[in-house]
Amino acid sequence: MTQKYGALLFAVLFCRAYAVLQEAPPSPDRPWHSQWEEQLARVGKFPDAPEFSINPSTNYSLGELIDLAETHNPETRFAWQRARAQAATLGLARSELYPTLAATALSQFSRGNAFFGANFYRQTIEELEGRLELSYTVFDFGARRGRISTANAELLAANAAFNDVHRRVIYQVEQAYYQSLNSVGQLGAAQASLTNAQTVQLAAEDRLTNGLATLPDVLEARSATAQAQYELQAIIGAQEIAQGNLGKSLGIMPTAAIQVQPLEQLTIPDTLASTVDEALNRAFEQRPNLLQQFAEVRSANARVKEARAAYYPTVNLNGSAAGQAFYATQDSGPWVHRGDFAGGIGLSLTLSLFDGGARKSKLTRAKADVLASEASVNSARDAIAEEVWRAYSNLRTAFRQRQSALALLSAAEQSYAAALESYNRGVRNLLDVTAAQRTLAQARSTDVLARTQVLVSLADLAFRTGDSLQQSPRKK
């Protein structure tokens, strides 16, 4: 008895605990934590390891990183599975063009009493049957073709959406890659600026030792060095963030150390080969999201055909064939057997005479969807034209800024060298030198930014026109 009551108590407590876990939070004034939440937290604490590893000693090119991202980024996998599912939907729609054939096997045994005359007679019957049933829609005035055309257009839309995911992933990698290049370049510029500030400080301290400078000059030089160190630390932080963004674009943890090619190894163009009209034409021909909307217009038109077919009759063919075997006995009589072949074939015509306006409403909705999808295409074209024009204008501005940055850097280098030499000769004061040093530091930073901005603007234009899909660099 004790064991029985113990088991019963355990069952009650288990059910009570299960019920508590299923309840809502008891009050709104504080967080609610449950055992299930802890289990989910443990799952999220240990994410699945990526299917590839990053070599920290390799300088990855942009093409290699794009290849890794397109292969392993979860967004491309999600879009790929959606496209595969839509392809299966098309196969499902096409299957309506063929007949369906089903096989049925039946075996049953029955025993009962049959009343005949003045007596009841016990009888036993065993039945065996194998049946084939065929069903086929002979004619439906284009309803099936409309559904197939709809599924085919939706597959085209899914494929275009898949390509658009690749376009966006490529763009994300490019932006993160150039951000990382900029941070590395800015780091080099900041380190050079710190070296210049330390050089000026050493010169001021040396002149103070020889009685040629004042203590305020040395303090000003030390202040400039501290400022350069502060700016260097900020740039180191920006580089860490850029590394995290690059890892995210590849579908890996942001803690992965990814080395990229130095900015100096990249060829930076200074002119644009195509005109804005050519870029616009390429965008209208290549943008996957625009092609997706074209496919949606096709799908809407196909739904109109399907809706119109509902006003007409449907002709169906149905046939069946069966082999039957019966075994029976009554009271003490002998077993009797009967085998036979049964079947039939027939045509049926179905026409909906009244449906409360359902067909009319479906047709009206389908026509409205066509007009809405066409308007959406026109809106998308306008938006794409604006994007391409802005990207093209930004690229031309980046080219001009690049030329100005080169001139600024050259002038700042000469100014700093002349100011430092004049200070060492006692002709210029320290304020002139530190001002020239700050100008040179800013010029270095501007030069790096101008170079990467050209690359970023080129990538943005390729993203807006869809050229990135046509020119996607792959790992060789």
Coordinates of N, CA and C in Angstrom, one line a residue, residues 246-419:
L246 N 32.4 41.7 -40.4 CA 32.9 40.8 -41.5 C 32.5 39.4 -41.2
G247 N 32.7 39.0 -39.9 CA 32.4 37.6 -39.5 C 30.9 37.4 -39.6
K248 N 30.1 38.3 -39.3 CA 28.6 38.1 -39.4 C 28.2 38.0 -40.8
S249 N 28.8 38.7 -41.7 CA 28.4 38.6 -43.1 C 28.8 37.2 -43.7
L250 N 29.8 36.6 -43.1 CA 30.2 35.2 -43.5 C 29.4 34.1 -42.9
G251 N 28.6 34.5 -41.8 CA 27.9 33.5 -41.1 C 28.7 32.8 -40.0
I252 N 29.7 33.4 -39.5 CA 30.5 32.8 -38.4 C 30.5 33.8 -37.2
M253 N 31.0 33.4 -36.1 CA 31.1 34.2 -34.9 C 31.9 35.4 -35.1
P254 N 31.6 36.5 -34.5 CA 32.4 37.8 -34.7 C 33.8 37.7 -34.0
T255 N 34.0 36.7 -33.2 CA 35.3 36.5 -32.6 C 36.4 36.0 -33.5
A256 N 36.0 35.5 -34.7 CA 37.0 34.9 -35.6 C 37.9 36.0 -36.2
A257 N 39.2 35.7 -36.2 CA 40.2 36.7 -36.7 C 40.3 36.5 -38.2
I258 N 39.9 37.5 -38.9 CA 40.0 37.4 -40.4 C 40.9 38.5 -40.9
Q259 N 42.0 38.0 -41.6 CA 42.9 38.9 -42.1 C 42.6 39.2 -43.6
V260 N 42.6 40.5 -44.0 CA 42.2 40.9 -45.3 C 43.4 41.4 -46.1
Q261 N 43.3 41.5 -47.4 CA 44.4 42.1 -48.1 C 44.6 43.5 -47.8
P262 N 45.9 44.0 -47.7 CA 46.1 45.4 -47.4 C 45.5 46.3 -48.5
L263 N 45.2 47.5 -48.1 CA 44.6 48.4 -49.1 C 45.5 48.8 -50.2
E264 N 46.8 48.7 -49.9 CA 47.8 49.1 -50.9 C 47.9 48.1 -52.0
Q265 N 47.4 46.9 -51.8 CA 47.5 45.8 -52.8 C 46.3 45.9 -53.8
L266 N 45.4 46.7 -53.5 CA 44.2 46.8 -54.4 C 44.3 47.9 -55.4
T267 N 43.8 47.6 -56.6 CA 43.8 48.6 -57.7 C 42.5 49.4 -57.5
I268 N 42.7 50.7 -57.4 CA 41.6 51.6 -57.2 C 41.4 52.4 -58.5
P269 N 40.3 52.2 -59.2 CA 40.1 53.0 -60.5 C 39.8 54.4 -60.2
D270 N 40.0 55.3 -61.2 CA 39.8 56.7 -61.0 C 38.8 57.2 -62.0
T271 N 38.2 56.3 -62.9 CA 37.2 56.7 -63.8 C 36.1 55.7 -63.9
L272 N 35.0 56.0 -64.4 CA 33.8 55.1 -64.6 C 33.6 54.9 -66.1
A273 N 33.6 53.6 -66.5 CA 33.5 53.3 -68.0 C 32.1 53.6 -68.5
S274 N 31.1 53.3 -67.8 CA 29.7 53.4 -68.4 C 29.0 54.7 -68.0
T275 N 28.0 55.0 -68.7 CA 27.2 56.2 -68.4 C 26.1 55.9 -67.5
V276 N 25.4 56.9 -67.0 CA 24.3 56.6 -66.0 C 23.1 55.9 -66.8
D277 N 22.9 56.3 -68.0 CA 21.8 55.6 -68.8 C 22.1 54.1 -69.0
E278 N 23.4 53.8 -69.2 CA 23.7 52.4 -69.4 C 23.6 51.6 -68.0
A279 N 23.9 52.3 -66.9 CA 23.7 51.7 -65.6 C 22.2 51.5 -65.3
L280 N 21.4 52.4 -65.7 CA 20.0 52.3 -65.5 C 19.4 51.1 -66.3
N281 N 19.8 51.0 -67.6 CA 19.4 49.9 -68.4 C 19.8 48.5 -67.8
R282 N 21.0 48.4 -67.3 CA 21.5 47.2 -66.7 C 20.6 46.9 -65.5
A283 N 20.3 47.9 -64.7 CA 19.5 47.6 -63.5 C 18.1 47.1 -63.8
F284 N 17.5 47.7 -64.8 CA 16.2 47.2 -65.2 C 16.2 45.8 -65.8
E285 N 17.3 45.4 -66.3 CA 17.4 44.0 -66.9 C 17.9 43.0 -65.9
Q286 N 18.6 43.4 -64.8 CA 19.3 42.5 -64.0 C 18.8 42.4 -62.6
R287 N 18.2 43.5 -62.1 CA 17.8 43.5 -60.6 C 16.9 42.3 -60.3
P288 N 17.3 41.4 -59.5 CA 16.4 40.2 -59.2 C 15.1 40.6 -58.5
N289 N 15.1 41.6 -57.7 CA 13.8 42.0 -57.0 C 12.8 42.5 -58.0
L290 N 13.3 43.2 -59.1 CA 12.4 43.7 -60.2 C 11.9 42.5 -61.0
L291 N 12.8 41.5 -61.3 CA 12.4 40.3 -62.0 C 11.4 39.5 -61.2
Q292 N 11.5 39.5 -59.9 CA 10.6 38.9 -59.0 C 9.2 39.5 -59.1
Q293 N 9.1 40.8 -59.2 CA 7.8 41.4 -59.4 C 7.2 41.2 -60.8
F294 N 8.1 41.1 -61.8 CA 7.6 40.7 -63.1 C 6.9 39.3 -63.0
A295 N 7.5 38.4 -62.3 CA 7.0 37.1 -62.2 C 5.7 37.1 -61.4
E296 N 5.6 38.0 -60.4 CA 4.3 38.1 -59.7 C 3.2 38.7 -60.6
V297 N 3.5 39.5 -61.6 CA 2.5 39.9 -62.5 C 2.0 38.8 -63.3
R298 N 2.9 37.9 -63.8 CA 2.5 36.7 -64.5 C 1.6 35.8 -63.6
S299 N 2.0 35.7 -62.4 CA 1.2 34.8 -61.5 C -0.2 35.4 -61.3
A300 N -0.3 36.7 -61.2 CA -1.6 37.3 -61.0 C -2.5 37.1 -62.3
N301 N -1.9 37.2 -63.5 CA -2.6 37.0 -64.7 C -3.1 35.5 -64.8
A302 N -2.3 34.6 -64.3 CA -2.6 33.2 -64.4 C -3.8 32.9 -63.4
R303 N -3.8 33.6 -62.3 CA -5.0 33.4 -61.4 C -6.3 34.0 -62.0
V304 N -6.2 35.0 -62.8 CA -7.4 35.5 -63.5 C -7.9 34.4 -64.4
K305 N -7.0 33.7 -65.2 CA -7.5 32.6 -66.0 C -8.1 31.5 -65.2
E306 N -7.5 31.2 -64.1 CA -8.1 30.1 -63.3 C -9.5 30.5 -62.7
A307 N -9.6 31.8 -62.3 CA -10.9 32.3 -61.8 C -12.0 32.3 -62.9
R308 N -11.6 32.6 -64.1 CA -12.6 32.6 -65.2 C -13.1 31.2 -65.5
A309 N -12.2 30.2 -65.4 CA -12.5 28.8 -65.7 C -13.6 28.3 -64.8
A310 N -13.8 28.9 -63.6 CA -14.8 28.4 -62.7 C -16.2 28.7 -63.2
Y311 N -16.4 29.5 -64.2 CA -17.7 29.8 -64.8 C -18.1 28.7 -65.8
Y312 N -17.2 27.7 -66.1 CA -17.5 26.7 -67.1 C -17.5 25.3 -66.4
P313 N -18.1 24.3 -67.1 CA -18.2 23.0 -66.5 C -16.9 22.3 -66.5
T314 N -16.9 21.2 -65.7 CA -15.7 20.3 -65.6 C -16.2 18.9 -66.0
V315 N -15.4 18.3 -66.8 CA -15.7 16.9 -67.3 C -14.7 16.0 -66.6
N316 N -15.3 15.0 -65.9 CA -14.4 14.0 -65.2 C -14.7 12.6 -65.7
L317 N -13.6 11.8 -65.7 CA -13.7 10.4 -66.1 C -13.4 9.6 -64.8
N318 N -14.3 8.7 -64.5 CA -14.1 7.8 -63.3 C -14.3 6.3 -63.8
G319 N -13.4 5.5 -63.3 CA -13.5 4.1 -63.7 C -13.0 3.2 -62.5
S320 N -13.5 2.0 -62.4 CA -13.0 1.1 -61.3 C -13.1 -0.3 -61.9
A321 N -12.2 -1.1 -61.3 CA -12.2 -2.6 -61.6 C -11.9 -3.3 -60.4
A322 N -12.6 -4.4 -60.1 CA -12.4 -5.1 -58.8 C -12.6 -6.6 -59.1
G323 N -11.7 -7.4 -58.4 CA -11.9 -8.8 -58.3 C -12.4 -9.2 -56.9
Q324 N -13.5 -9.9 -56.9 CA -14.2 -10.3 -55.6 C -14.2 -11.8 -55.4
A325 N -14.2 -12.1 -54.2 CA -14.3 -13.6 -53.8 C -15.1 -13.6 -52.5
F326 N -16.1 -14.5 -52.5 CA -17.0 -14.6 -51.3 C -17.0 -16.1 -50.9
Y327 N -16.9 -16.3 -49.6 CA -16.9 -17.6 -48.9 C -18.0 -17.5 -47.9
A328 N -19.0 -18.4 -47.9 CA -20.1 -18.4 -47.0 C -20.6 -19.8 -46.6
T329 N -21.2 -19.8 -45.4 CA -21.8 -21.0 -44.9 C -23.0 -20.7 -44.1
Q330 N -23.9 -21.6 -44.0 CA -25.2 -21.3 -43.2 C -25.5 -22.5 -42.4
D331 N -25.6 -22.3 -41.1 CA -25.8 -23.4 -40.1 C -24.8 -24.5 -40.4
S332 N -25.2 -25.7 -40.6 CA -24.3 -26.8 -40.8 C -24.1 -27.1 -42.2
G333 N -24.5 -26.2 -43.1 CA -24.3 -26.5 -44.5 C -22.9 -26.3 -45.0
P334 N -22.6 -26.7 -46.2 CA -21.2 -26.6 -46.7 C -20.8 -25.2 -47.0
W335 N -19.5 -25.0 -47.1 CA -19.0 -23.7 -47.5 C -19.2 -23.6 -49.0
V336 N -19.7 -22.4 -49.4 CA -19.9 -22.1 -50.8 C -19.0 -20.9 -51.2
H337 N -18.6 -20.9 -52.4 CA -17.7 -19.9 -52.9 C -18.2 -19.3 -54.2
R338 N -17.9 -18.0 -54.3 CA -18.3 -17.3 -55.5 C -17.2 -16.2 -55.8
G339 N -16.7 -16.3 -57.0 CA -15.7 -15.3 -57.5 C -16.2 -14.6 -58.7
D340 N -15.9 -13.3 -58.8 CA -16.4 -12.5 -59.9 C -15.5 -11.3 -60.1
F341 N -15.7 -10.7 -61.3 CA -15.0 -9.5 -61.7 C -16.1 -8.4 -61.8
A342 N -15.8 -7.3 -61.1 CA -16.8 -6.1 -61.1 C -16.1 -4.9 -61.5
G343 N -16.7 -4.0 -62.1 CA -16.1 -2.7 -62.5 C -17.1 -1.8 -63.2
G344 N -16.6 -0.6 -63.6 CA -17.5 0.3 -64.3 C -16.7 1.5 -64.7
I345 N -17.2 2.3 -65.6 CA -16.6 3.5 -66.1 C -17.7 4.5 -66.4
G346 N -17.4 5.8 -66.2 CA -18.4 6.8 -66.4 C -17.8 8.2 -66.6
L347 N -18.6 9.0 -67.2 CA -18.2 10.5 -67.4 C -19.2 11.3 -66.6
S348 N -18.7 12.3 -65.9 CA -19.6 13.2 -65.2 C -19.2 14.7 -65.6
L349 N -20.3 15.5 -65.7 CA -20.1 16.9 -66.0 C -20.6 17.7 -64.8
T350 N -19.8 18.6 -64.3 CA -20.2 19.4 -63.1 C -20.1 20.9 -63.5
L351 N -21.2 21.6 -63.2 CA -21.3 23.0 -63.4 C -21.9 23.6 -62.2
S352 N -21.3 24.6 -61.7 CA -21.8 25.3 -60.5 C -22.8 26.4 -61.0
L353 N -24.1 26.2 -60.6 CA -25.1 27.1 -61.0 C -25.3 28.3 -60.1
F354 N -25.0 28.1 -58.9 CA -25.2 29.3 -57.9 C -24.2 29.1 -56.8
D355 N -23.4 30.1 -56.5 CA -22.5 30.0 -55.4 C -22.4 31.3 -54.5
G356 N -23.5 32.1 -54.6 CA -23.6 33.3 -53.8 C -22.6 34.4 -54.2
G357 N -22.1 34.3 -55.4 CA -21.2 35.4 -55.9 C -19.7 35.1 -55.6
A358 N -19.4 33.8 -55.2 CA -18.1 33.5 -54.9 C -17.2 33.6 -56.1
R359 N -17.6 33.1 -57.3 CA -16.8 33.1 -58.5 C -16.5 34.5 -58.9
K360 N -17.6 35.4 -58.8 CA -17.4 36.8 -59.2 C -16.4 37.5 -58.3
S361 N -16.5 37.2 -57.1 CA -15.6 37.9 -56.1 C -14.2 37.4 -56.4
K362 N -14.0 36.1 -56.6 CA -12.6 35.6 -56.9 C -12.1 36.2 -58.1
L363 N -12.9 36.4 -59.2 CA -12.4 37.0 -60.4 C -12.1 38.5 -60.2
T364 N -12.9 39.2 -59.5 CA -12.6 40.6 -59.2 C -11.4 40.7 -58.4
R365 N -11.2 39.9 -57.4 CA -9.9 39.9 -56.6 C -8.7 39.6 -57.5
A366 N -8.8 38.7 -58.4 CA -7.7 38.3 -59.2 C -7.3 39.5 -60.2
K367 N -8.3 40.1 -60.7 CA -8.1 41.3 -61.6 C -7.4 42.4 -60.8
A368 N -7.9 42.6 -59.6 CA -7.3 43.7 -58.7 C -5.9 43.4 -58.4
D369 N -5.6 42.1 -58.2 CA -4.2 41.7 -57.9 C -3.3 42.0 -59.1
V370 N -3.8 41.8 -60.3 CA -3.0 42.1 -61.5 C -2.7 43.6 -61.6
L371 N -3.7 44.4 -61.4 CA -3.4 45.9 -61.4 C -2.5 46.3 -60.3
A372 N -2.6 45.7 -59.1 CA -1.8 46.1 -58.0 C -0.3 45.6 -58.3
S373 N -0.1 44.4 -58.8 CA 1.2 44.0 -59.1 C 1.9 44.8 -60.2
E374 N 1.1 45.3 -61.2 CA 1.6 46.1 -62.3 C 2.0 47.5 -61.7
A375 N 1.2 48.0 -60.8 CA 1.6 49.3 -60.1 C 2.8 49.1 -59.3
S376 N 3.0 47.9 -58.6 CA 4.2 47.7 -57.8 C 5.4 47.6 -58.7
V377 N 5.3 47.1 -59.9 CA 6.4 47.1 -60.8 C 6.9 48.5 -61.2
N378 N 5.9 49.3 -61.5 CA 6.2 50.7 -61.8 C 6.9 51.4 -60.7
S379 N 6.3 51.2 -59.5 CA 6.9 51.8 -58.3 C 8.4 51.3 -58.1
A380 N 8.6 50.0 -58.3 CA 9.9 49.5 -58.1 C 10.9 50.1 -59.1
R381 N 10.4 50.3 -60.3 CA 11.3 50.9 -61.4 C 11.7 52.3 -61.0
D382 N 10.8 53.0 -60.5 CA 11.1 54.4 -60.0 C 12.1 54.4 -58.9
A383 N 11.9 53.5 -57.9 CA 12.8 53.4 -56.8 C 14.2 52.9 -57.3
I384 N 14.3 52.0 -58.2 CA 15.6 51.5 -58.7 C 16.3 52.7 -59.5
A385 N 15.6 53.4 -60.3 CA 16.2 54.5 -61.0 C 16.8 55.5 -60.0
E386 N 16.0 55.8 -58.9 CA 16.6 56.8 -57.9 C 17.8 56.2 -57.3
E387 N 17.8 54.9 -56.9 CA 19.0 54.3 -56.3 C 20.2 54.3 -57.2
V388 N 20.0 54.0 -58.4 CA 21.1 53.9 -59.4 C 21.7 55.4 -59.6
W389 N 20.8 56.3 -59.7 CA 21.2 57.7 -59.9 C 22.0 58.2 -58.7
R390 N 21.5 57.9 -57.5 CA 22.2 58.3 -56.3 C 23.6 57.6 -56.2
A391 N 23.6 56.3 -56.5 CA 24.9 55.6 -56.4 C 25.9 56.1 -57.4
Y392 N 25.4 56.4 -58.6 CA 26.3 56.9 -59.7 C 26.8 58.2 -59.3
S393 N 26.0 59.1 -58.7 CA 26.4 60.4 -58.3 C 27.4 60.3 -57.2
N394 N 27.2 59.4 -56.2 CA 28.1 59.2 -55.1 C 29.5 58.7 -55.6
L395 N 29.5 57.9 -56.6 CA 30.7 57.3 -57.1 C 31.5 58.5 -57.8
R396 N 30.9 59.3 -58.6 CA 31.6 60.4 -59.2 C 32.1 61.4 -58.1
T397 N 31.4 61.6 -57.1 CA 31.9 62.4 -56.0 C 33.1 61.8 -55.3
A398 N 33.0 60.4 -55.2 CA 34.2 59.7 -54.6 C 35.4 59.8 -55.4
F399 N 35.3 59.8 -56.7 CA 36.4 60.0 -57.6 C 37.0 61.4 -57.4
R400 N 36.2 62.4 -57.3 CA 36.7 63.7 -57.2 C 37.3 63.9 -55.8
Q401 N 36.7 63.3 -54.8 CA 37.3 63.4 -53.4 C 38.6 62.7 -53.3
R402 N 38.7 61.6 -54.1 CA 40.0 60.9 -54.1 C 41.1 61.8 -54.6
Q403 N 40.9 62.5 -55.7 CA 41.9 63.4 -56.3 C 42.3 64.5 -55.3
S404 N 41.2 65.0 -54.6 CA 41.5 66.1 -53.6 C 42.3 65.6 -52.5
A405 N 42.0 64.3 -52.0 CA 42.7 63.7 -50.9 C 44.2 63.5 -51.2
L406 N 44.4 63.1 -52.5 CA 45.8 63.0 -52.9 C 46.6 64.3 -52.8
A407 N 46.0 65.4 -53.3 CA 46.6 66.7 -53.2 C 46.8 67.1 -51.8
L408 N 45.8 66.9 -51.0 CA 45.8 67.3 -49.5 C 47.0 66.5 -48.8
L409 N 47.1 65.2 -49.1 CA 48.1 64.4 -48.4 C 49.5 64.9 -48.8
S410 N 49.7 65.2 -50.1 CA 51.0 65.6 -50.6 C 51.4 67.0 -50.0
A411 N 50.4 67.9 -49.9 CA 50.7 69.2 -49.4 C 50.9 69.1 -47.9
A412 N 50.2 68.3 -47.2 CA 50.4 68.1 -45.7 C 51.7 67.5 -45.4
E413 N 52.2 66.5 -46.2 CA 53.5 65.9 -45.9 C 54.6 66.9 -46.1
Q414 N 54.5 67.7 -47.1 CA 55.5 68.7 -47.4 C 55.5 69.8 -46.3
S415 N 54.3 70.2 -45.9 CA 54.1 71.2 -44.8 C 54.7 70.7 -43.5
Y416 N 54.4 69.5 -43.1 CA 54.9 68.9 -41.9 C 56.4 68.8 -41.9
A417 N 57.0 68.3 -43.0 CA 58.5 68.2 -43.1 C 59.1 69.6 -43.0
A418 N 58.6 70.6 -43.7 CA 59.2 71.9 -43.7 C 59.0 72.5 -42.3
A419 N 57.9 72.3 -41.6 CA 57.7 72.9 -40.3 C 58.6 72.3 -39.3

